[in-house]
Amino acid sequence: MTESVDIIYGLAWGDEGKGKITSAMAKNYDWVCRWNGGPNAGHTVYVNGKKYKTHSVPSGIFAGKKCVIGPGCVINISKMLEELRMLTMAGFDVNLVKIHPNAHIITEDHIAYDKEHLSHLGTTAQGIAPCYSDKALRRGKRAIEVLEPNWIWDGELSGKVLCEGAQSVWLDIDHGDYPYVTSSTTMPYGACSLGISPKRVNRIIGVAKIYDTKSGVDPLFPQTLWNDPVLNKIIELGGEYGSTTGRKRLVNWLNLDKLKKAIRLTGCTELIVNKCDILEQVGEYKLIHGNEVNTFVSLHSMKDYITGVLLNTCTDLHQITWSGDVETI
Ligand code: IMP
Ligand code: MG
């Protein structure tokens, strides 16, 4: 029986630093689970000053926790094995990682289709959409059919469970900026697909950044943003390059209207805002609210403004934590 379930998820367009937060919090849990996505995700985590990049394995691996890849995830077997090899070499116990029998398998054909037909959407070219399409068409291959039995997990979660989202609200297949979205449920309710009663969910922890970024295409991020020298400075200082694709991410000022909507849509109880130190290094403090760019004299006054707007308009939200790039909470 699960005792309590906490959920970490992204409130923007991905790359908010969910992996960092998950690995920092994982020590307090029995299980760390992924419920959506696959090798399109890129989670960057620092352990004892060393940088690790994962795609499919839950960030609980760094804390030696039992890790589950849920039925709503998709798996590229060779990439997964590569990731497990890397983690083994680094001294982490990969026997803790188990996969739900119903997770779907990405094939070479899925990747080829993605590259040939979906590049105009700026996908990560990992075969994600074709794999989920075959799942819906009832012709996909599931983990139970192809993986060694020792990888398969068909048990029940117990104790304290932490669920780690991949991608984010505005990439969600139902609520995101369609068609510039991914193919899975990135919203926190997706965590219940792991076999969790919504009644057990306790903390709903949304992660955002103090500025917005978009990896791939989205008309909300016009190409003219590339010409702004201050936003380019954020790209460089913030290291805003895709951890899966290596692509430069398009940066814009924080859209507070979108953030508020994302928090309200998902019932976020705690908000973590990452990369505040990057804005401080850049020395310009702006956000978009009511479709206007607002300028602040300091990071402090910008934080006060955000806190005022969000705590007054988002009923379930009761805590905001400000964080830096590498620092954990
Ligand atoms: P797909 O998930 O590869 O089909 O890509 C669809 C859209 O989601 C593209 O705009 C990608 O850039 C974006 N996307 C997918 N996964 C991530 C992620 O982990 N971080 C940021 N963007 C992502
Ligand atoms: Mg990422």
mmCIF file of C-alpha atoms in Angstrom, residues 254-264 268 271 273 287-292 294 296 300-320 322:
data_model
loop_
_atom_site.group_PDB
_atom_site.id
_atom_site.type_symbol
_atom_site.label_atom_id
_atom_site.label_comp_id
_atom_site.label_asym_id
_atom_site.label_seq_id
_atom_site.Cartn_x
_atom_site.Cartn_y
_atom_site.Cartn_z
ATOM 1 C CA LEU A 254 9.175 34.571 -18.144
ATOM 2 C CA ASN A 255 5.549 34.583 -19.277
ATOM 3 C CA LEU A 256 3.721 35.004 -15.971
ATOM 4 C CA ASP A 257 0.292 34.585 -17.589
ATOM 5 C CA LYS A 258 1.297 31.129 -18.869
ATOM 6 C CA LEU A 259 2.902 30.185 -15.562
ATOM 7 C CA LYS A 260 -0.217 31.177 -13.645
ATOM 8 C CA LYS A 261 -2.386 29.168 -16.037
ATOM 9 C CA ALA A 262 -0.103 26.113 -15.731
ATOM 10 C CA ILE A 263 -0.233 26.287 -11.923
ATOM 11 C CA ARG A 264 -4.018 26.644 -11.878
ATOM 12 C CA CYS A 268 0.300 22.944 -8.063
ATOM 13 C CA LEU A 271 6.442 26.050 -6.939
ATOM 14 C CA VAL A 273 11.740 28.586 -9.612
ATOM 15 C CA LEU A 287 8.785 39.269 -17.312
ATOM 16 C CA ILE A 288 5.682 39.239 -19.489
ATOM 17 C CA HIS A 289 2.376 39.866 -17.722
ATOM 18 C CA GLY A 290 -0.891 40.866 -19.412
ATOM 19 C CA ASN A 291 0.987 40.606 -22.730
ATOM 20 C CA GLU A 292 3.290 43.457 -21.681
ATOM 21 C CA ASN A 294 7.459 44.511 -17.173
ATOM 22 C CA PHE A 296 12.218 45.475 -12.493
ATOM 23 C CA HIS A 300 14.257 40.878 -5.374
ATOM 24 C CA SER A 301 11.494 43.147 -6.693
ATOM 25 C CA MET A 302 10.768 40.738 -9.551
ATOM 26 C CA LYS A 303 10.399 37.861 -7.065
ATOM 27 C CA ASP A 304 8.046 39.967 -4.924
ATOM 28 C CA TYR A 305 5.907 40.733 -7.953
ATOM 29 C CA ILE A 306 5.701 37.051 -9.004
ATOM 30 C CA THR A 307 4.880 35.981 -5.441
ATOM 31 C CA GLY A 308 2.111 38.602 -5.187
ATOM 32 C CA VAL A 309 0.459 37.588 -8.447
ATOM 33 C CA LEU A 310 0.679 33.822 -7.958
ATOM 34 C CA LEU A 311 -0.231 33.498 -4.276
ATOM 35 C CA ASN A 312 -3.250 35.765 -4.850
ATOM 36 C CA THR A 313 -4.601 33.914 -7.866
ATOM 37 C CA CYS A 314 -3.640 30.240 -7.426
ATOM 38 C CA THR A 315 -5.755 28.666 -4.670
ATOM 39 C CA ASP A 316 -3.732 25.499 -4.024
ATOM 40 C CA LEU A 317 -0.318 27.139 -4.190
ATOM 41 C CA HIS A 318 1.143 27.779 -0.738
ATOM 42 C CA GLN A 319 4.904 27.848 -1.197
ATOM 43 C CA ILE A 320 7.436 29.306 -3.627
ATOM 44 C CA TRP A 322 13.776 30.232 -5.407
#
